[in-house]
Short mmCIF file of C-alpha atoms in Angstrom, two decimals:
data_model
loop_
_atom_site.label_atom_id
_atom_site.label_comp_id
_atom_site.label_asym_id
_atom_site.label_seq_id
_atom_site.Cartn_x
_atom_site.Cartn_y
_atom_site.Cartn_z
CA MET A 1 -31.03 -15.98 27.21
CA ASN A 2 -31.02 -18.89 24.82
CA GLU A 3 -28.72 -18.94 21.84
CA ARG A 4 -28.90 -21.30 18.96
CA PRO A 5 -26.86 -21.89 15.80
CA ILE A 6 -28.62 -20.63 12.73
CA SER A 7 -28.40 -21.11 9.02
CA LEU A 8 -27.99 -17.60 7.75
CA PRO A 9 -30.31 -16.49 4.98
CA ARG A 10 -28.83 -15.32 1.75
CA PHE A 11 -27.38 -11.77 1.90
CA ALA A 12 -27.45 -11.78 5.72
CA ARG A 13 -25.43 -9.11 7.52
CA LEU A 14 -23.88 -9.82 10.87
CA PRO A 15 -23.21 -6.82 13.12
CA ILE A 16 -20.00 -8.39 14.38
CA ILE A 17 -18.60 -8.52 10.83
CA ASP A 18 -19.62 -4.92 10.14
CA ALA A 19 -18.00 -3.89 13.45
CA ALA A 20 -14.79 -5.73 12.51
CA ARG A 21 -14.76 -3.88 9.22
CA GLY A 22 -15.32 -0.66 11.16
CA VAL A 23 -12.27 -1.38 13.32
CA ALA A 24 -10.23 -1.88 10.13
CA ILE A 25 -11.50 1.46 8.82
CA VAL A 26 -10.41 3.23 12.02
CA ALA A 27 -6.98 1.60 11.80
CA MET A 28 -6.69 2.62 8.14
CA VAL A 29 -7.49 6.26 8.94
CA ILE A 30 -4.81 6.23 11.66
CA TYR A 31 -2.31 4.70 9.24
CA HIS A 32 -3.00 7.21 6.48
CA PHE A 33 -2.86 10.10 8.96
CA GLY A 34 0.63 9.02 10.02
CA TRP A 35 1.65 8.43 6.38
CA ASN A 36 0.53 11.93 5.43
CA LEU A 37 2.39 13.51 8.35
CA SER A 38 5.59 11.75 7.28
CA PHE A 39 5.19 12.41 3.57
CA LEU A 40 4.49 16.11 4.13
CA GLU A 41 7.35 16.32 6.68
CA LEU A 42 5.09 17.63 9.42
CA ILE A 43 6.81 15.31 11.90
CA PRO A 44 10.59 14.81 12.26
CA VAL A 45 10.48 11.04 11.62
CA ASP A 46 9.52 9.08 8.53
CA LEU A 47 7.09 6.43 9.72
CA ARG A 48 7.20 4.80 6.31
CA ASP A 49 10.67 3.43 7.11
CA PHE A 50 9.64 1.90 10.46
CA PRO A 51 9.16 -1.90 10.22
CA LEU A 52 6.40 -1.88 12.83
CA TRP A 53 4.52 0.82 10.90
CA ILE A 54 4.92 -1.15 7.68
CA TRP A 55 3.55 -4.27 9.35
CA PHE A 56 0.70 -2.22 10.79
CA GLY A 57 -0.28 -1.29 7.22
CA HIS A 58 0.04 -4.91 6.11
CA ALA A 59 -2.18 -6.07 8.97
CA ILE A 60 -4.87 -3.57 7.97
CA ALA A 61 -4.79 -4.74 4.34
CA ALA A 62 -4.89 -8.39 5.41
CA SER A 63 -7.90 -7.78 7.65
CA PHE A 64 -9.82 -6.03 4.87
CA LEU A 65 -9.11 -8.86 2.44
CA ALA A 66 -10.00 -11.56 4.95
CA LEU A 67 -13.31 -9.79 5.60
CA VAL A 68 -13.93 -9.80 1.84
CA GLY A 69 -13.69 -13.59 1.95
CA VAL A 70 -16.00 -13.80 4.96
CA GLY A 71 -18.49 -11.48 3.27
CA LEU A 72 -18.52 -13.58 0.11
CA VAL A 73 -19.43 -16.69 2.12
CA LEU A 74 -22.18 -14.89 4.04
CA ALA A 75 -23.65 -13.36 0.89
CA HIS A 76 -23.27 -16.23 -1.58
CA GLY A 77 -22.36 -19.36 0.38
CA GLN A 78 -25.90 -20.75 0.14
CA GLY A 79 -26.64 -19.56 -3.37
CA PHE A 80 -25.05 -17.14 -5.78
CA GLY A 81 -26.84 -13.80 -6.01
CA ARG A 82 -25.75 -12.68 -9.44
CA GLU A 83 -27.37 -9.23 -9.55
CA ARG A 84 -26.19 -8.25 -6.09
CA PHE A 85 -22.69 -9.52 -6.78
CA LEU A 86 -22.40 -7.65 -10.08
CA ARG A 87 -23.77 -4.46 -8.55
CA ARG A 88 -21.24 -4.58 -5.72
CA LEU A 89 -18.43 -5.46 -8.14
CA ALA A 90 -19.33 -2.47 -10.32
CA PHE A 91 -19.12 -0.16 -7.29
CA VAL A 92 -15.68 -1.51 -6.32
CA VAL A 93 -14.34 -1.30 -9.89
CA GLY A 94 -15.61 2.27 -10.20
CA ALA A 95 -14.03 3.20 -6.85
CA ALA A 96 -10.73 1.64 -7.90
CA ALA A 97 -10.80 3.67 -11.12
CA LEU A 98 -11.40 6.85 -9.08
CA VAL A 99 -8.40 6.02 -6.89
CA THR A 100 -6.20 5.52 -9.95
CA ALA A 101 -7.35 8.75 -11.58
CA GLY A 102 -7.09 10.79 -8.38
CA THR A 103 -3.63 9.55 -7.42
CA TYR A 104 -2.39 10.06 -10.99
CA LEU A 105 -3.35 13.73 -10.74
CA VAL A 106 -1.64 14.21 -7.35
CA PHE A 107 1.23 11.69 -7.59
CA PRO A 108 1.88 11.05 -11.30
CA ASP A 109 5.14 9.23 -10.51
CA ARG A 110 3.60 7.06 -7.78
CA PHE A 111 -0.06 6.71 -8.73
CA ILE A 112 -1.98 3.65 -7.54
CA PHE A 113 -2.65 1.19 -10.37
CA PHE A 114 -3.21 -1.98 -8.31
CA GLY A 115 -4.04 -1.11 -4.72
CA ILE A 116 -6.43 -2.60 -2.20
CA LEU A 117 -9.63 -1.81 -4.15
CA HIS A 118 -8.20 -3.16 -7.40
CA HIS A 119 -7.26 -6.35 -5.56
CA ILE A 120 -10.71 -6.66 -3.96
CA ALA A 121 -12.39 -6.32 -7.36
CA LEU A 122 -10.27 -9.06 -8.95
CA ALA A 123 -10.26 -11.27 -5.84
CA SER A 124 -14.07 -11.17 -5.71
CA LEU A 125 -14.10 -12.87 -9.11
CA LEU A 126 -11.23 -15.27 -8.43
CA ALA A 127 -12.79 -16.37 -5.14
CA LEU A 128 -16.14 -17.52 -6.55
CA PRO A 129 -15.07 -21.12 -7.36
CA PHE A 130 -13.72 -21.55 -3.84
CA LEU A 131 -17.13 -20.90 -2.27
CA ARG A 132 -18.05 -24.49 -3.16
CA LEU A 133 -14.93 -26.12 -1.71
CA PRO A 134 -14.62 -27.41 1.88
CA TRP A 135 -12.74 -25.17 4.29
CA PHE A 136 -9.58 -27.30 4.40
CA GLY A 137 -9.31 -27.29 0.60
CA VAL A 138 -9.57 -23.49 0.54
CA ALA A 139 -7.01 -23.22 3.35
CA LEU A 140 -4.54 -25.40 1.42
CA VAL A 141 -4.87 -23.23 -1.68
CA ALA A 142 -4.39 -20.14 0.51
CA LEU A 143 -1.11 -21.55 1.81
CA ALA A 144 0.03 -22.24 -1.75
CA VAL A 145 -0.87 -18.71 -2.86
CA PHE A 146 1.06 -17.28 0.08
CA ALA A 147 4.11 -19.48 -0.53
CA LEU A 148 4.38 -19.07 -4.31
CA PRO A 149 6.05 -15.61 -4.38
CA ILE A 150 8.49 -16.80 -1.70
CA ALA A 151 9.52 -19.82 -3.76
CA PHE A 152 9.34 -18.30 -7.22
CA LYS A 153 10.06 -14.90 -8.76
CA ALA A 154 11.06 -14.01 -12.32
CA GLU A 155 12.14 -10.81 -14.03
CA ALA A 156 9.55 -11.42 -16.76
CA PHE A 157 6.82 -10.73 -14.20
CA SER A 158 8.29 -7.27 -13.50
CA SER A 159 6.89 -5.98 -16.80
CA PRO A 160 4.10 -3.38 -16.49
CA TRP A 161 1.56 -5.87 -17.84
CA LEU A 162 2.34 -8.62 -15.31
CA ILE A 163 3.70 -6.86 -12.23
CA TRP A 164 0.24 -6.88 -10.59
CA LEU A 165 0.64 -10.63 -10.11
CA GLY A 166 3.34 -10.04 -7.49
CA LEU A 167 5.83 -12.53 -8.95
CA GLY A 168 8.31 -9.99 -10.29
CA THR A 169 11.78 -9.30 -8.95
CA ARG A 170 11.25 -5.53 -8.57
CA LEU A 171 8.67 -3.46 -6.73
CA PRO A 172 6.86 -0.78 -8.74
CA SER A 173 6.91 2.90 -7.79
CA THR A 174 3.42 3.37 -6.37
CA ASN A 175 1.82 4.55 -3.13
CA ASP A 176 -0.16 1.34 -2.65
CA PHE A 177 0.53 -2.07 -4.11
CA VAL A 178 -1.51 -5.17 -3.23
CA PRO A 179 -0.65 -7.81 -5.87
CA VAL A 180 -2.48 -11.09 -6.37
CA PHE A 181 0.36 -13.10 -4.81
CA PRO A 182 0.54 -13.37 -1.85
CA TRP A 183 -2.43 -11.17 -0.86
CA PHE A 184 -5.15 -13.32 -2.42
CA ALA A 185 -4.29 -15.82 0.32
CA CYS A 186 -5.96 -13.46 2.84
CA VAL A 187 -9.26 -13.59 0.92
CA LEU A 188 -9.07 -17.37 0.75
CA MET A 189 -8.34 -17.63 4.48
CA GLY A 190 -11.37 -15.45 5.12
CA ILE A 191 -13.48 -17.90 3.11
CA ALA A 192 -12.01 -20.86 5.03
CA MET A 193 -12.65 -19.18 8.40
CA ALA A 194 -16.23 -18.33 7.47
CA LYS A 195 -16.87 -21.94 6.47
CA LEU A 196 -15.51 -23.11 9.83
CA TRP A 197 -17.35 -20.47 11.82
CA ARG A 198 -20.86 -21.29 12.94
CA PRO A 199 -22.82 -18.02 13.39
CA VAL A 200 -24.94 -17.81 16.51
CA ALA A 201 -28.13 -15.78 16.71
CA SER A 202 -29.75 -14.62 19.93
CA GLU A 203 -33.48 -14.89 20.23
CA ALA A 204 -33.52 -11.43 21.82
CA PRO A 205 -30.31 -9.68 20.74
CA ALA A 206 -29.30 -6.74 22.91
CA ALA A 207 -29.08 -3.32 21.30
CA PRO A 208 -25.41 -2.46 20.69
CA GLN A 209 -23.79 0.30 22.70
CA ARG A 210 -22.94 3.60 21.03
CA PRO A 211 -19.26 2.79 20.22
CA MET A 212 -20.34 -0.50 18.67
CA ARG A 213 -23.09 1.25 16.68
CA ALA A 214 -20.46 3.66 15.33
CA LEU A 215 -18.21 0.80 14.26
CA ILE A 216 -21.12 -1.03 12.63
CA TRP A 217 -22.08 2.12 10.72
CA MET A 218 -18.50 2.60 9.51
CA GLY A 219 -18.30 -1.04 8.49
CA ARG A 220 -21.46 -0.77 6.44
CA ASN A 221 -20.18 2.41 4.76
CA SER A 222 -16.56 1.35 4.38
CA LEU A 223 -16.30 2.07 0.65
CA PRO A 224 -17.39 5.74 0.72
CA ILE A 225 -15.31 6.31 3.87
CA TYR A 226 -12.30 4.79 2.10
CA LEU A 227 -12.76 7.08 -0.89
CA ILE A 228 -13.35 10.25 1.10
CA HIS A 229 -11.05 10.08 4.11
CA GLN A 230 -7.66 10.29 2.39
CA PRO A 231 -8.42 13.31 0.14
CA VAL A 232 -9.78 15.11 3.22
CA LEU A 233 -6.80 14.15 5.41
CA TYR A 234 -4.15 14.80 2.77
CA GLY A 235 -5.76 18.02 1.55
CA GLY A 236 -6.03 19.48 5.04
CA LEU A 237 -2.50 18.52 6.03
CA ALA A 238 -1.10 19.71 2.70
CA VAL A 239 -2.56 23.16 3.36
CA LEU A 240 -0.95 23.09 6.80
CA ALA A 241 2.38 22.01 5.30
CA SER A 242 2.22 24.80 2.72
CA ALA A 243 1.87 27.32 5.53
CA MET A 244 4.66 25.79 7.63
CA LEU A 245 7.28 24.75 5.06
CA PRO A 246 8.98 27.25 2.74
CA PRO A 247 8.68 26.38 -0.97
CA VAL A 248 12.37 25.58 -1.32
CA ASP A 249 12.05 22.88 1.35
CA ARG A 250 9.18 21.22 -0.48
CA GLU A 251 11.11 21.37 -3.76
CA THR A 252 14.14 19.82 -2.09
CA ARG A 253 11.99 17.09 -0.54
CA ASP A 254 10.38 16.20 -3.87
CA PHE A 255 13.76 16.08 -5.59
CA LEU A 256 15.23 13.87 -2.85
CA LEU A 257 12.27 11.48 -2.99
CA SER A 258 12.54 11.13 -6.77
CA CYS A 259 16.33 10.76 -6.64
CA GLN A 260 16.20 8.10 -3.92
CA GLU A 261 13.51 6.10 -5.74
CA GLN A 262 15.58 6.06 -8.93
CA CYS A 263 18.72 5.12 -7.00
CA VAL A 264 17.02 2.25 -5.13
CA GLY A 265 15.42 1.12 -8.40
CA THR A 266 18.90 0.62 -9.89
CA GLY A 267 19.96 -1.63 -7.02
CA GLY A 268 21.32 0.79 -4.42
CA ASP A 269 20.54 0.34 -0.74
CA THR A 270 18.39 2.90 1.06
CA LEU A 271 21.12 4.48 3.20
CA THR A 272 23.65 4.80 0.36
CA CYS A 273 21.00 6.33 -1.92
CA ALA A 274 19.92 8.82 0.76
CA ASN A 275 23.54 9.92 1.27
CA PHE A 276 24.16 10.20 -2.48
CA CYS A 277 21.05 12.29 -3.13
CA GLY A 278 21.68 14.52 -0.10
CA CYS A 279 25.26 15.09 -1.22
CA THR A 280 24.11 16.00 -4.74
CA VAL A 281 21.58 18.57 -3.53
CA SER A 282 24.05 20.05 -1.02
CA ASN A 283 26.74 20.56 -3.67
CA LEU A 284 24.29 22.00 -6.18
CA LYS A 285 23.21 24.58 -3.61
CA LYS A 286 26.79 25.36 -2.62
CA GLU A 287 27.64 26.17 -6.22
CA SER A 288 24.41 28.20 -6.68
CA LEU A 289 23.17 25.75 -9.31
CA TRP A 290 20.03 24.58 -7.48
CA GLN A 291 17.58 27.08 -8.92
CA ARG A 292 18.89 26.42 -12.42
CA VAL A 293 18.30 22.70 -11.89
CA LEU A 294 14.74 23.37 -10.70
CA ALA A 295 14.13 25.45 -13.84
CA ASP A 296 14.67 22.20 -15.78
CA ALA A 297 16.48 23.89 -18.64
CA PRO A 298 20.13 22.86 -18.28
CA ASP A 299 22.68 23.96 -20.86
CA VAL A 300 25.72 21.91 -21.76
CA THR A 301 27.93 23.56 -19.13
CA LEU A 302 25.40 22.96 -16.38
CA ARG A 303 24.83 19.38 -17.46
CA LEU A 304 28.54 18.63 -17.34
CA ARG A 305 28.83 20.19 -13.90
CA ILE A 306 25.88 18.14 -12.62
CA GLU A 307 27.51 14.97 -13.94
CA ALA A 308 30.75 15.88 -12.16
CA ILE A 309 28.90 16.47 -8.89
CA THR A 310 27.00 13.18 -9.12
CA ARG A 311 30.26 11.30 -9.82
CA GLN A 312 31.86 12.97 -6.83
CA CYS A 313 28.92 12.06 -4.58
CA ALA A 314 28.80 8.50 -5.91
CA ALA A 315 32.53 7.90 -5.31
CA PRO A 316 33.20 5.67 -2.30
CA LYS A 317 34.46 7.59 0.72
CA ALA A 318 37.86 6.76 2.16
CA PRO A 319 37.69 5.02 5.56
#
């Protein structure tokens, strides 16, 4: 079978790229399934604290963003298709808005305001000038984008209006955060790789096998799958958790999560904050004050007792 390099027509789709996106979708579903199990305490370990699991999530995000860069080159590298670009951008922006609204309803304290879809929408615009640059120029800019948040951070960029840039000194409380720096570097590297890559077309391409066809289909429908899979996964597992965990356990878990986030946000380390919050809850229950705390209507006496308990739990322990 003869193979020859081709000049792809505008808006060409390559099955291998769709399949790669399909692999990323499968990995994302696995990641979110594990995240849900940990968050809902259906497994005895918290995967969210495992470095390898965290890097697994980062690798998935990086692959999606790199494929965005590759897709931009394939679709617009030989001529900008304005209508198609704007139509796709509108879909992504609308999907990002749905994610923000949906997570605000379910997780008002940790809703997603700049996650992967928000980044893709903005990166699609920021990447357009780089489609005309040679690959090595794009790669150099990618390295600079990646290095900037390592070399420079400022408290001013931690404000709600600028934190999405990724140059702040504090991380926001959100379930997904993909700031411009350093993640835009992945999109730029995807552009550079696509400019280096020379697609090859077969004169008589073989029909893909069933697993490959499934991956290609998922890759071509990645946006609706992204929007649908997590509500289905989380909703189903939440029902299971409601049946397995007594209400008091869920209330305790939510309180501990909120307490630990606030503690870490004030500069405490994870272990110290976990011990402090656990101690506080334990003492409140010992003194039969827990239900009054959950009622969220403390009187002066209760407030003073809570302050005494938190001081006691915050005091350093004797060696």
